[in-house]
Amino acid sequence: MAKSASIAKPQGRSRIGNGKDLLPGVNGRSSTMRRYREIYGQLVSDMGGDPSEAKSIIAKRSTTLAIWCEEAEASMANGGAIDIGEFTTATNALRRLLADIGLERRAKDITQSIYDIAREKQAAA
């Protein structure tokens, strides 16, 4: 069976594609990046733990908007000005993105395949 040309070998994938980084060239220790990982991880968990690439991209954009909204809210709470038009636009875009990936939590599929069951029985024997 021939390999598909559209699927890159693991060693040929980018750091983002192989899961080592979420964003290119970002210090993962910053408070914003820690919050980014926290929100993104929760969105992935809510999708059942293994989103498609498309849903993963939407989750990343949702995470970015969520952080932007949080920072705008924090600025306002500290007496800063808020552009209500920008905030409303961001909030509405976030709501639409979240609706695209689903607002309800999905259980992670932990059903074993017949192959996994047979392999476990063979290892136990």
mmCIF file with all atom_site columns, N, CA and C in Angstrom, residues 43-106:
data_model
loop_
_atom_site.group_PDB
_atom_site.id
_atom_site.type_symbol
_atom_site.label_atom_id
_atom_site.label_alt_id
_atom_site.label_comp_id
_atom_site.label_asym_id
_atom_site.label_entity_id
_atom_site.label_seq_id
_atom_site.pdbx_PDB_ins_code
_atom_site.Cartn_x
_atom_site.Cartn_y
_atom_site.Cartn_z
_atom_site.occupancy
_atom_site.B_iso_or_equiv
_atom_site.pdbx_formal_charge
_atom_site.auth_seq_id
_atom_site.auth_comp_id
_atom_site.auth_asym_id
_atom_site.auth_atom_id
_atom_site.pdbx_PDB_model_num
ATOM 1   N N  . LEU A 1 43  ? -10.191 23.839 25.994 1.00 0.00 ? 43  LEU A N  1
ATOM 2   C CA . LEU A 1 43  ? -11.024 23.706 24.790 1.00 0.00 ? 43  LEU A CA 1
ATOM 3   C C  . LEU A 1 43  ? -10.823 22.342 24.139 1.00 0.00 ? 43  LEU A C  1
ATOM 4   N N  . VAL A 1 44  ? -9.581  21.911 24.043 1.00 0.00 ? 44  VAL A N  1
ATOM 5   C CA . VAL A 1 44  ? -9.291  20.588 23.468 1.00 0.00 ? 44  VAL A CA 1
ATOM 6   C C  . VAL A 1 44  ? -9.938  19.495 24.317 1.00 0.00 ? 44  VAL A C  1
ATOM 7   N N  . SER A 1 45  ? -9.826  19.623 25.624 1.00 0.00 ? 45  SER A N  1
ATOM 8   C CA . SER A 1 45  ? -10.454 18.651 26.517 1.00 0.00 ? 45  SER A CA 1
ATOM 9   C C  . SER A 1 45  ? -11.969 18.625 26.327 1.00 0.00 ? 45  SER A C  1
ATOM 10  N N  . ASP A 1 46  ? -12.565 19.806 26.202 1.00 0.00 ? 46  ASP A N  1
ATOM 11  C CA . ASP A 1 46  ? -14.012 19.891 26.004 1.00 0.00 ? 46  ASP A CA 1
ATOM 12  C C  . ASP A 1 46  ? -14.450 19.256 24.689 1.00 0.00 ? 46  ASP A C  1
ATOM 13  N N  . MET A 1 47  ? -13.517 19.200 23.704 1.00 0.00 ? 47  MET A N  1
ATOM 14  C CA . MET A 1 47  ? -13.842 18.580 22.411 1.00 0.00 ? 47  MET A CA 1
ATOM 15  C C  . MET A 1 47  ? -13.599 17.080 22.420 1.00 0.00 ? 47  MET A C  1
ATOM 16  N N  . GLY A 1 48  ? -13.208 16.529 23.550 1.00 0.00 ? 48  GLY A N  1
ATOM 17  C CA . GLY A 1 48  ? -12.985 15.090 23.641 1.00 0.00 ? 48  GLY A CA 1
ATOM 18  C C  . GLY A 1 48  ? -11.528 14.693 23.554 1.00 0.00 ? 48  GLY A C  1
ATOM 19  N N  . GLY A 1 49  ? -10.626 15.677 23.457 1.00 0.00 ? 49  GLY A N  1
ATOM 20  C CA . GLY A 1 49  ? -9.209  15.386 23.548 1.00 0.00 ? 49  GLY A CA 1
ATOM 21  C C  . GLY A 1 49  ? -8.450  15.161 22.269 1.00 0.00 ? 49  GLY A C  1
ATOM 22  N N  . ASP A 1 50  ? -9.109  14.997 21.146 1.00 0.00 ? 50  ASP A N  1
ATOM 23  C CA . ASP A 1 50  ? -8.387  14.742 19.899 1.00 0.00 ? 50  ASP A CA 1
ATOM 24  C C  . ASP A 1 50  ? -9.076  15.468 18.754 1.00 0.00 ? 50  ASP A C  1
ATOM 25  N N  . PRO A 1 51  ? -8.955  16.813 18.713 1.00 0.00 ? 51  PRO A N  1
ATOM 26  C CA . PRO A 1 51  ? -9.673  17.567 17.682 1.00 0.00 ? 51  PRO A CA 1
ATOM 27  C C  . PRO A 1 51  ? -9.034  17.398 16.310 1.00 0.00 ? 51  PRO A C  1
ATOM 28  N N  . SER A 1 52  ? -9.829  17.596 15.292 1.00 0.00 ? 52  SER A N  1
ATOM 29  C CA . SER A 1 52  ? -9.301  17.634 13.930 1.00 0.00 ? 52  SER A CA 1
ATOM 30  C C  . SER A 1 52  ? -8.403  18.861 13.807 1.00 0.00 ? 52  SER A C  1
ATOM 31  N N  . GLU A 1 53  ? -7.622  18.929 12.759 1.00 0.00 ? 53  GLU A N  1
ATOM 32  C CA . GLU A 1 53  ? -6.750  20.095 12.548 1.00 0.00 ? 53  GLU A CA 1
ATOM 33  C C  . GLU A 1 53  ? -7.590  21.363 12.435 1.00 0.00 ? 53  GLU A C  1
ATOM 34  N N  . ALA A 1 54  ? -8.715  21.285 11.744 1.00 0.00 ? 54  ALA A N  1
ATOM 35  C CA . ALA A 1 54  ? -9.580  22.453 11.585 1.00 0.00 ? 54  ALA A CA 1
ATOM 36  C C  . ALA A 1 54  ? -10.104 22.939 12.943 1.00 0.00 ? 54  ALA A C  1
ATOM 37  N N  . LYS A 1 55  ? -10.558 22.008 13.773 1.00 0.00 ? 55  LYS A N  1
ATOM 38  C CA . LYS A 1 55  ? -11.052 22.401 15.094 1.00 0.00 ? 55  LYS A CA 1
ATOM 39  C C  . LYS A 1 55  ? -9.924  22.926 15.974 1.00 0.00 ? 55  LYS A C  1
ATOM 40  N N  . SER A 1 56  ? -8.742  22.370 15.824 1.00 0.00 ? 56  SER A N  1
ATOM 41  C CA . SER A 1 56  ? -7.592  22.856 16.575 1.00 0.00 ? 56  SER A CA 1
ATOM 42  C C  . SER A 1 56  ? -7.266  24.296 16.191 1.00 0.00 ? 56  SER A C  1
ATOM 43  N N  . ILE A 1 57  ? -7.321  24.604 14.908 1.00 0.00 ? 57  ILE A N  1
ATOM 44  C CA . ILE A 1 57  ? -7.077  25.969 14.440 1.00 0.00 ? 57  ILE A CA 1
ATOM 45  C C  . ILE A 1 57  ? -8.132  26.917 15.000 1.00 0.00 ? 57  ILE A C  1
ATOM 46  N N  . ILE A 1 58  ? -9.387  26.506 14.968 1.00 0.00 ? 58  ILE A N  1
ATOM 47  C CA . ILE A 1 58  ? -10.458 27.343 15.513 1.00 0.00 ? 58  ILE A CA 1
ATOM 48  C C  . ILE A 1 58  ? -10.269 27.523 17.015 1.00 0.00 ? 58  ILE A C  1
ATOM 49  N N  . ALA A 1 59  ? -9.844  26.473 17.711 1.00 0.00 ? 59  ALA A N  1
ATOM 50  C CA . ALA A 1 59  ? -9.596  26.573 19.152 1.00 0.00 ? 59  ALA A CA 1
ATOM 51  C C  . ALA A 1 59  ? -8.466  27.558 19.439 1.00 0.00 ? 59  ALA A C  1
ATOM 52  N N  . LYS A 1 60  ? -7.423  27.569 18.615 1.00 0.00 ? 60  LYS A N  1
ATOM 53  C CA . LYS A 1 60  ? -6.326  28.529 18.806 1.00 0.00 ? 60  LYS A CA 1
ATOM 54  C C  . LYS A 1 60  ? -6.818  29.957 18.610 1.00 0.00 ? 60  LYS A C  1
ATOM 55  N N  . ARG A 1 61  ? -7.616  30.198 17.578 1.00 0.00 ? 61  ARG A N  1
ATOM 56  C CA . ARG A 1 61  ? -8.142  31.551 17.344 1.00 0.00 ? 61  ARG A CA 1
ATOM 57  C C  . ARG A 1 61  ? -9.086  31.956 18.468 1.00 0.00 ? 61  ARG A C  1
ATOM 58  N N  . SER A 1 62  ? -9.860  31.009 18.949 1.00 0.00 ? 62  SER A N  1
ATOM 59  C CA . SER A 1 62  ? -10.753 31.287 20.081 1.00 0.00 ? 62  SER A CA 1
ATOM 60  C C  . SER A 1 62  ? -9.947  31.652 21.321 1.00 0.00 ? 62  SER A C  1
ATOM 61  N N  . THR A 1 63  ? -8.867  30.940 21.542 1.00 0.00 ? 63  THR A N  1
ATOM 62  C CA . THR A 1 63  ? -8.003  31.209 22.691 1.00 0.00 ? 63  THR A CA 1
ATOM 63  C C  . THR A 1 63  ? -7.424  32.608 22.610 1.00 0.00 ? 63  THR A C  1
ATOM 64  N N  . THR A 1 64  ? -6.964  32.994 21.433 1.00 0.00 ? 64  THR A N  1
ATOM 65  C CA . THR A 1 64  ? -6.404  34.335 21.243 1.00 0.00 ? 64  THR A CA 1
ATOM 66  C C  . THR A 1 64  ? -7.440  35.403 21.562 1.00 0.00 ? 64  THR A C  1
ATOM 67  N N  . LEU A 1 65  ? -8.649  35.232 21.049 1.00 0.00 ? 65  LEU A N  1
ATOM 68  C CA . LEU A 1 65  ? -9.704  36.217 21.325 1.00 0.00 ? 65  LEU A CA 1
ATOM 69  C C  . LEU A 1 65  ? -10.108 36.219 22.796 1.00 0.00 ? 65  LEU A C  1
ATOM 70  N N  . ALA A 1 66  ? -10.147 35.057 23.417 1.00 0.00 ? 66  ALA A N  1
ATOM 71  C CA . ALA A 1 66  ? -10.500 34.987 24.840 1.00 0.00 ? 66  ALA A CA 1
ATOM 72  C C  . ALA A 1 66  ? -9.483  35.759 25.682 1.00 0.00 ? 66  ALA A C  1
ATOM 73  N N  . ILE A 1 67  ? -8.205  35.597 25.365 1.00 0.00 ? 67  ILE A N  1
ATOM 74  C CA . ILE A 1 67  ? -7.166  36.309 26.105 1.00 0.00 ? 67  ILE A CA 1
ATOM 75  C C  . ILE A 1 67  ? -7.272  37.803 25.846 1.00 0.00 ? 67  ILE A C  1
ATOM 76  N N  . TRP A 1 68  ? -7.510  38.195 24.597 1.00 0.00 ? 68  TRP A N  1
ATOM 77  C CA . TRP A 1 68  ? -7.658  39.615 24.276 1.00 0.00 ? 68  TRP A CA 1
ATOM 78  C C  . TRP A 1 68  ? -8.810  40.214 25.078 1.00 0.00 ? 68  TRP A C  1
ATOM 79  N N  . CYS A 1 69  ? -9.934  39.504 25.136 1.00 0.00 ? 69  CYS A N  1
ATOM 80  C CA . CYS A 1 69  ? -11.096 39.988 25.887 1.00 0.00 ? 69  CYS A CA 1
ATOM 81  C C  . CYS A 1 69  ? -10.784 40.080 27.384 1.00 0.00 ? 69  CYS A C  1
ATOM 82  N N  . GLU A 1 70  ? -10.086 39.078 27.923 1.00 0.00 ? 70  GLU A N  1
ATOM 83  C CA . GLU A 1 70  ? -9.712  39.106 29.341 1.00 0.00 ? 70  GLU A CA 1
ATOM 84  C C  . GLU A 1 70  ? -8.833  40.316 29.649 1.00 0.00 ? 70  GLU A C  1
ATOM 85  N N  . GLU A 1 71  ? -7.876  40.600 28.764 1.00 0.00 ? 71  GLU A N  1
ATOM 86  C CA . GLU A 1 71  ? -6.985  41.731 28.986 1.00 0.00 ? 71  GLU A CA 1
ATOM 87  C C  . GLU A 1 71  ? -7.741  43.053 28.896 1.00 0.00 ? 71  GLU A C  1
ATOM 88  N N  . ALA A 1 72  ? -8.695  43.160 27.975 1.00 0.00 ? 72  ALA A N  1
ATOM 89  C CA . ALA A 1 72  ? -9.521  44.366 27.874 1.00 0.00 ? 72  ALA A CA 1
ATOM 90  C C  . ALA A 1 72  ? -10.375 44.531 29.129 1.00 0.00 ? 72  ALA A C  1
ATOM 91  N N  . GLU A 1 73  ? -10.934 43.432 29.622 1.00 0.00 ? 73  GLU A N  1
ATOM 92  C CA . GLU A 1 73  ? -11.754 43.487 30.846 1.00 0.00 ? 73  GLU A CA 1
ATOM 93  C C  . GLU A 1 73  ? -10.913 43.881 32.056 1.00 0.00 ? 73  GLU A C  1
ATOM 94  N N  . ALA A 1 74  ? -9.699  43.346 32.142 1.00 0.00 ? 74  ALA A N  1
ATOM 95  C CA . ALA A 1 74  ? -8.816  43.686 33.261 1.00 0.00 ? 74  ALA A CA 1
ATOM 96  C C  . ALA A 1 74  ? -8.439  45.164 33.211 1.00 0.00 ? 74  ALA A C  1
ATOM 97  N N  . SER A 1 75  ? -8.177  45.673 32.016 1.00 0.00 ? 75  SER A N  1
ATOM 98  C CA . SER A 1 75  ? -7.849  47.092 31.862 1.00 0.00 ? 75  SER A CA 1
ATOM 99  C C  . SER A 1 75  ? -9.022  47.952 32.327 1.00 0.00 ? 75  SER A C  1
ATOM 100 N N  . MET A 1 76  ? -10.226 47.584 31.919 1.00 0.00 ? 76  MET A N  1
ATOM 101 C CA . MET A 1 76  ? -11.412 48.331 32.320 1.00 0.00 ? 76  MET A CA 1
ATOM 102 C C  . MET A 1 76  ? -11.607 48.266 33.833 1.00 0.00 ? 76  MET A C  1
ATOM 103 N N  . ALA A 1 77  ? -11.422 47.093 34.420 1.00 0.00 ? 77  ALA A N  1
ATOM 104 C CA . ALA A 1 77  ? -11.606 46.925 35.869 1.00 0.00 ? 77  ALA A CA 1
ATOM 105 C C  . ALA A 1 77  ? -10.590 47.748 36.659 1.00 0.00 ? 77  ALA A C  1
ATOM 106 N N  . ASN A 1 78  ? -9.440  48.019 36.035 1.00 0.00 ? 78  ASN A N  1
ATOM 107 C CA . ASN A 1 78  ? -8.415  48.837 36.685 1.00 0.00 ? 78  ASN A CA 1
ATOM 108 C C  . ASN A 1 78  ? -8.557  50.315 36.344 1.00 0.00 ? 78  ASN A C  1
ATOM 109 N N  . GLY A 1 79  ? -9.692  50.699 35.770 1.00 0.00 ? 79  GLY A N  1
ATOM 110 C CA . GLY A 1 79  ? -9.959  52.103 35.483 1.00 0.00 ? 79  GLY A CA 1
ATOM 111 C C  . GLY A 1 79  ? -9.563  52.554 34.099 1.00 0.00 ? 79  GLY A C  1
ATOM 112 N N  . GLY A 1 80  ? -9.090  51.649 33.271 1.00 0.00 ? 80  GLY A N  1
ATOM 113 C CA . GLY A 1 80  ? -8.689  52.006 31.911 1.00 0.00 ? 80  GLY A CA 1
ATOM 114 C C  . GLY A 1 80  ? -9.892  52.128 30.985 1.00 0.00 ? 80  GLY A C  1
ATOM 115 N N  . ALA A 1 81  ? -9.626  52.725 29.845 1.00 0.00 ? 81  ALA A N  1
ATOM 116 C CA . ALA A 1 81  ? -10.682 52.876 28.838 1.00 0.00 ? 81  ALA A CA 1
ATOM 117 C C  . ALA A 1 81  ? -10.823 51.578 28.059 1.00 0.00 ? 81  ALA A C  1
ATOM 118 N N  . ILE A 1 82  ? -12.015 51.358 27.572 1.00 0.00 ? 82  ILE A N  1
ATOM 119 C CA . ILE A 1 82  ? -12.272 50.180 26.744 1.00 0.00 ? 82  ILE A CA 1
ATOM 120 C C  . ILE A 1 82  ? -13.020 50.650 25.504 1.00 0.00 ? 82  ILE A C  1
ATOM 121 N N  . ASP A 1 83  ? -12.601 50.180 24.362 1.00 0.00 ? 83  ASP A N  1
ATOM 122 C CA . ASP A 1 83  ? -13.293 50.478 23.117 1.00 0.00 ? 83  ASP A CA 1
ATOM 123 C C  . ASP A 1 83  ? -14.411 49.454 22.996 1.00 0.00 ? 83  ASP A C  1
ATOM 124 N N  . ILE A 1 84  ? -15.622 49.880 23.271 1.00 0.00 ? 84  ILE A N  1
ATOM 125 C CA . ILE A 1 84  ? -16.737 48.944 23.323 1.00 0.00 ? 84  ILE A CA 1
ATOM 126 C C  . ILE A 1 84  ? -17.011 48.321 21.953 1.00 0.00 ? 84  ILE A C  1
ATOM 127 N N  . GLY A 1 85  ? -16.728 49.046 20.880 1.00 0.00 ? 85  GLY A N  1
ATOM 128 C CA . GLY A 1 85  ? -16.904 48.495 19.536 1.00 0.00 ? 85  GLY A CA 1
ATOM 129 C C  . GLY A 1 85  ? -15.941 47.347 19.282 1.00 0.00 ? 85  GLY A C  1
ATOM 130 N N  . GLU A 1 86  ? -14.659 47.552 19.612 1.00 0.00 ? 86  GLU A N  1
ATOM 131 C CA . GLU A 1 86  ? -13.670 46.480 19.459 1.00 0.00 ? 86  GLU A CA 1
ATOM 132 C C  . GLU A 1 86  ? -14.007 45.294 20.350 1.00 0.00 ? 86  GLU A C  1
ATOM 133 N N  . PHE A 1 87  ? -14.403 45.589 21.583 1.00 0.00 ? 87  PHE A N  1
ATOM 134 C CA . PHE A 1 87  ? -14.707 44.528 22.532 1.00 0.00 ? 87  PHE A CA 1
ATOM 135 C C  . PHE A 1 87  ? -15.909 43.719 22.061 1.00 0.00 ? 87  PHE A C  1
ATOM 136 N N  . THR A 1 88  ? -16.953 44.408 21.600 1.00 0.00 ? 88  THR A N  1
ATOM 137 C CA . THR A 1 88  ? -18.149 43.718 21.122 1.00 0.00 ? 88  THR A CA 1
ATOM 138 C C  . THR A 1 88  ? -17.841 42.880 19.888 1.00 0.00 ? 88  THR A C  1
ATOM 139 N N  . THR A 1 89  ? -17.054 43.432 18.975 1.00 0.00 ? 89  THR A N  1
ATOM 140 C CA . THR A 1 89  ? -16.666 42.684 17.778 1.00 0.00 ? 89  THR A CA 1
ATOM 141 C C  . THR A 1 89  ? -15.889 41.427 18.157 1.00 0.00 ? 89  THR A C  1
ATOM 142 N N  . ALA A 1 90  ? -14.925 41.575 19.065 1.00 0.00 ? 90  ALA A N  1
ATOM 143 C CA . ALA A 1 90  ? -14.122 40.423 19.496 1.00 0.00 ? 90  ALA A CA 1
ATOM 144 C C  . ALA A 1 90  ? -14.993 39.385 20.198 1.00 0.00 ? 90  ALA A C  1
ATOM 145 N N  . THR A 1 91  ? -15.885 39.840 21.052 1.00 0.00 ? 91  THR A N  1
ATOM 146 C CA . THR A 1 91  ? -16.760 38.930 21.789 1.00 0.00 ? 91  THR A CA 1
ATOM 147 C C  . THR A 1 91  ? -17.681 38.165 20.839 1.00 0.00 ? 91  THR A C  1
ATOM 148 N N  . ASN A 1 92  ? -18.230 38.857 19.861 1.00 0.00 ? 92  ASN A N  1
ATOM 149 C CA . ASN A 1 92  ? -19.110 38.188 18.896 1.00 0.00 ? 92  ASN A CA 1
ATOM 150 C C  . ASN A 1 92  ? -18.337 37.200 18.028 1.00 0.00 ? 92  ASN A C  1
ATOM 151 N N  . ALA A 1 93  ? -17.126 37.568 17.620 1.00 0.00 ? 93  ALA A N  1
ATOM 152 C CA . ALA A 1 93  ? -16.301 36.648 16.835 1.00 0.00 ? 93  ALA A CA 1
ATOM 153 C C  . ALA A 1 93  ? -15.958 35.413 17.674 1.00 0.00 ? 93  ALA A C  1
ATOM 154 N N  . LEU A 1 94  ? -15.640 35.623 18.948 1.00 0.00 ? 94  LEU A N  1
ATOM 155 C CA . LEU A 1 94  ? -15.335 34.513 19.849 1.00 0.00 ? 94  LEU A CA 1
ATOM 156 C C  . LEU A 1 94  ? -16.534 33.587 19.994 1.00 0.00 ? 94  LEU A C  1
ATOM 157 N N  . ARG A 1 95  ? -17.707 34.169 20.173 1.00 0.00 ? 95  ARG A N  1
ATOM 158 C CA . ARG A 1 95  ? -18.920 33.357 20.308 1.00 0.00 ? 95  ARG A CA 1
ATOM 159 C C  . ARG A 1 95  ? -19.147 32.510 19.066 1.00 0.00 ? 95  ARG A C  1
ATOM 160 N N  . ARG A 1 96  ? -18.937 33.082 17.882 1.00 0.00 ? 96  ARG A N  1
ATOM 161 C CA . ARG A 1 96  ? -19.138 32.319 16.643 1.00 0.00 ? 96  ARG A CA 1
ATOM 162 C C  . ARG A 1 96  ? -18.111 31.195 16.509 1.00 0.00 ? 96  ARG A C  1
ATOM 163 N N  . LEU A 1 97  ? -16.859 31.482 16.847 1.00 0.00 ? 97  LEU A N  1
ATOM 164 C CA . LEU A 1 97  ? -15.827 30.438 16.776 1.00 0.00 ? 97  LEU A CA 1
ATOM 165 C C  . LEU A 1 97  ? -16.132 29.298 17.744 1.00 0.00 ? 97  LEU A C  1
ATOM 166 N N  . LEU A 1 98  ? -16.533 29.656 18.949 1.00 0.00 ? 98  LEU A N  1
ATOM 167 C CA . LEU A 1 98  ? -16.853 28.622 19.944 1.00 0.00 ? 98  LEU A CA 1
ATOM 168 C C  . LEU A 1 98  ? -18.065 27.801 19.514 1.00 0.00 ? 98  LEU A C  1
ATOM 169 N N  . ALA A 1 99  ? -19.019 28.448 18.875 1.00 0.00 ? 99  ALA A N  1
ATOM 170 C CA . ALA A 1 99  ? -20.179 27.708 18.362 1.00 0.00 ? 99  ALA A CA 1
ATOM 171 C C  . ALA A 1 99  ? -19.750 26.725 17.279 1.00 0.00 ? 99  ALA A C  1
ATOM 172 N N  . ASP A 1 100 ? -18.753 27.113 16.480 1.00 0.00 ? 100 ASP A N  1
ATOM 173 C CA . ASP A 1 100 ? -18.262 26.221 15.426 1.00 0.00 ? 100 ASP A CA 1
ATOM 174 C C  . ASP A 1 100 ? -17.631 24.948 15.993 1.00 0.00 ? 100 ASP A C  1
ATOM 175 N N  . ILE A 1 101 ? -16.925 25.066 17.113 1.00 0.00 ? 101 ILE A N  1
ATOM 176 C CA . ILE A 1 101 ? -16.310 23.860 17.683 1.00 0.00 ? 101 ILE A CA 1
ATOM 177 C C  . ILE A 1 101 ? -17.225 23.165 18.680 1.00 0.00 ? 101 ILE A C  1
ATOM 178 N N  . GLY A 1 102 ? -18.300 23.827 19.066 1.00 0.00 ? 102 GLY A N  1
ATOM 179 C CA . GLY A 1 102 ? -19.281 23.226 19.967 1.00 0.00 ? 102 GLY A CA 1
ATOM 180 C C  . GLY A 1 102 ? -19.129 23.744 21.375 1.00 0.00 ? 102 GLY A C  1
ATOM 181 N N  . LEU A 1 103 ? -20.217 24.172 21.950 1.00 0.00 ? 103 LEU A N  1
ATOM 182 C CA . LEU A 1 103 ? -20.198 24.737 23.297 1.00 0.00 ? 103 LEU A CA 1
ATOM 183 C C  . LEU A 1 103 ? -20.344 23.674 24.382 1.00 0.00 ? 103 LEU A C  1
ATOM 184 N N  . GLU A 1 104 ? -20.785 22.483 24.002 1.00 0.00 ? 104 GLU A N  1
ATOM 185 C CA . GLU A 1 104 ? -20.972 21.433 24.997 1.00 0.00 ? 104 GLU A CA 1
ATOM 186 C C  . GLU A 1 104 ? -19.714 20.578 25.100 1.00 0.00 ? 104 GLU A C  1
ATOM 187 N N  . ARG A 1 105 ? -19.515 20.021 26.264 1.00 0.00 ? 105 ARG A N  1
ATOM 188 C CA . ARG A 1 105 ? -18.391 19.113 26.461 1.00 0.00 ? 105 ARG A CA 1
ATOM 189 C C  . ARG A 1 105 ? -18.705 17.775 25.830 1.00 0.00 ? 105 ARG A C  1
ATOM 190 N N  . ARG A 1 106 ? -17.666 17.160 25.298 1.00 0.00 ? 106 ARG A N  1
ATOM 191 C CA . ARG A 1 106 ? -17.805 15.825 24.723 1.00 0.00 ? 106 ARG A CA 1
ATOM 192 C C  . ARG A 1 106 ? -16.920 14.875 25.508 1.00 0.00 ? 106 ARG A C  1
#
